Amino acid sequence: MTAETDTPRTSGSCCSSTGSCDDGAADGRASGVTTVYEVKGMTCGHCEGAVSEEVSGIEGVTSVKADAATGRVTIDSAAPLADDAVRAAVDEAGYELVGRA
């Protein structure tokens, strides 16, 4: 075994072998991409949850915030997402992706 595999993880963390979620970025946040989309048809918290759940299933997505009041969905991801993948997830949730906001 190498030293890396022998290093115990910090309790409650699954991010790295050192137990750190920090990727070394200066501000301590993981680097990535934030993209905002406009989604048509969301009217309530249930709608927000349905869209968030489907979009969260896209590989590389790290967080999703849907806001029915504005019709906007903010997606944080490790790398840029294909708009077609986002459109498919929004469609699966029962809503319409208008495009990037």
Short mmCIF file of C-alpha atoms in Angstrom, two decimals:
data_model
loop_
_atom_site.label_atom_id
_atom_site.label_comp_id
_atom_site.label_asym_id
_atom_site.label_seq_id
_atom_site.Cartn_x
_atom_site.Cartn_y
_atom_site.Cartn_z
CA MET A 1 0.00 0.00 0.00
CA THR A 2 1.10 3.53 -0.63
CA ALA A 3 1.07 6.30 1.93
CA GLU A 4 -1.86 7.88 0.12
CA THR A 5 -4.07 4.82 0.50
CA ASP A 6 -3.02 4.45 4.14
CA THR A 7 -4.06 8.03 4.98
CA PRO A 8 -7.39 7.90 6.79
CA ARG A 9 -10.10 10.24 5.62
CA THR A 10 -11.43 12.87 7.93
CA SER A 11 -14.74 11.78 9.40
CA GLY A 12 -17.69 12.97 7.36
CA SER A 13 -15.74 13.91 4.26
CA CYS A 14 -15.70 12.05 0.97
CA CYS A 15 -13.92 14.69 -1.09
CA SER A 16 -10.32 13.55 -0.99
CA SER A 17 -7.93 11.21 0.71
CA THR A 18 -6.94 14.09 2.99
CA GLY A 19 -10.55 14.80 3.90
CA SER A 20 -10.40 18.21 2.27
CA CYS A 21 -12.92 19.63 -0.18
CA ASP A 22 -10.46 22.37 -1.09
CA ASP A 23 -9.00 21.97 -4.56
CA GLY A 24 -6.26 24.49 -3.88
CA ALA A 25 -8.10 27.50 -5.28
CA ALA A 26 -7.15 30.74 -3.57
CA ASP A 27 -10.63 31.42 -2.20
CA GLY A 28 -11.10 27.84 -0.99
CA ARG A 29 -13.96 27.17 -3.42
CA ALA A 30 -13.80 24.54 -6.11
CA SER A 31 -13.26 25.96 -9.55
CA GLY A 32 -15.99 25.44 -12.09
CA VAL A 33 -18.55 27.05 -14.30
CA THR A 34 -21.79 28.83 -13.41
CA THR A 35 -24.45 29.02 -16.10
CA VAL A 36 -27.91 30.59 -15.82
CA TYR A 37 -30.80 29.35 -17.94
CA GLU A 38 -34.35 30.59 -18.42
CA VAL A 39 -37.01 27.92 -17.93
CA LYS A 40 -40.67 28.39 -18.84
CA GLY A 41 -43.50 26.90 -16.80
CA MET A 42 -42.15 26.87 -13.24
CA THR A 43 -44.73 28.32 -10.85
CA CYS A 44 -43.97 26.98 -7.37
CA GLY A 45 -41.53 25.21 -5.06
CA HIS A 46 -42.57 21.83 -6.41
CA CYS A 47 -41.60 22.99 -9.90
CA GLU A 48 -38.24 24.21 -8.61
CA GLY A 49 -37.61 20.84 -6.97
CA ALA A 50 -38.54 18.86 -10.07
CA VAL A 51 -36.21 20.88 -12.29
CA SER A 52 -33.40 20.83 -9.72
CA GLU A 53 -33.65 17.07 -9.30
CA GLU A 54 -33.45 16.34 -13.03
CA VAL A 55 -30.65 18.83 -13.72
CA SER A 56 -28.67 17.54 -10.72
CA GLY A 57 -28.49 14.18 -12.50
CA ILE A 58 -26.32 15.59 -15.30
CA GLU A 59 -22.74 14.43 -14.95
CA GLY A 60 -20.50 17.19 -13.60
CA VAL A 61 -23.27 19.28 -12.01
CA THR A 62 -22.27 20.36 -8.50
CA SER A 63 -25.29 22.49 -7.56
CA VAL A 64 -28.59 23.72 -8.96
CA LYS A 65 -30.81 26.59 -7.84
CA ALA A 66 -34.17 26.95 -9.57
CA ASP A 67 -36.23 30.09 -8.93
CA ALA A 68 -39.86 29.93 -10.09
CA ALA A 69 -40.41 33.66 -9.50
CA THR A 70 -37.77 34.63 -12.07
CA GLY A 71 -37.90 31.49 -14.23
CA ARG A 72 -34.15 31.14 -13.86
CA VAL A 73 -32.09 28.07 -13.09
CA THR A 74 -28.50 28.60 -11.95
CA ILE A 75 -26.24 25.61 -12.47
CA ASP A 76 -22.75 25.18 -11.09
CA SER A 77 -20.71 22.48 -12.81
CA ALA A 78 -17.17 21.21 -12.95
CA ALA A 79 -16.98 22.00 -16.69
CA PRO A 80 -19.24 23.66 -19.25
CA LEU A 81 -22.42 21.65 -19.88
CA ALA A 82 -23.92 20.83 -23.24
CA ASP A 83 -27.12 22.85 -23.65
CA ASP A 84 -28.76 19.72 -25.11
CA ALA A 85 -28.16 17.84 -21.85
CA VAL A 86 -29.72 20.66 -19.83
CA ARG A 87 -32.65 20.86 -22.27
CA ALA A 88 -33.25 17.10 -21.97
CA ALA A 89 -33.23 17.26 -18.16
CA VAL A 90 -35.62 20.24 -18.08
CA ASP A 91 -37.90 18.49 -20.60
CA GLU A 92 -37.86 15.34 -18.45
CA ALA A 93 -39.01 17.44 -15.49
CA GLY A 94 -41.93 18.70 -17.61
CA TYR A 95 -40.78 22.24 -18.35
CA GLU A 96 -39.37 24.15 -21.30
CA LEU A 97 -35.81 25.43 -21.54
CA VAL A 98 -35.95 28.84 -23.24
CA GLY A 99 -32.18 29.25 -23.37
CA ARG A 100 -29.34 30.87 -21.52
CA ALA A 101 -30.35 33.89 -19.50
#
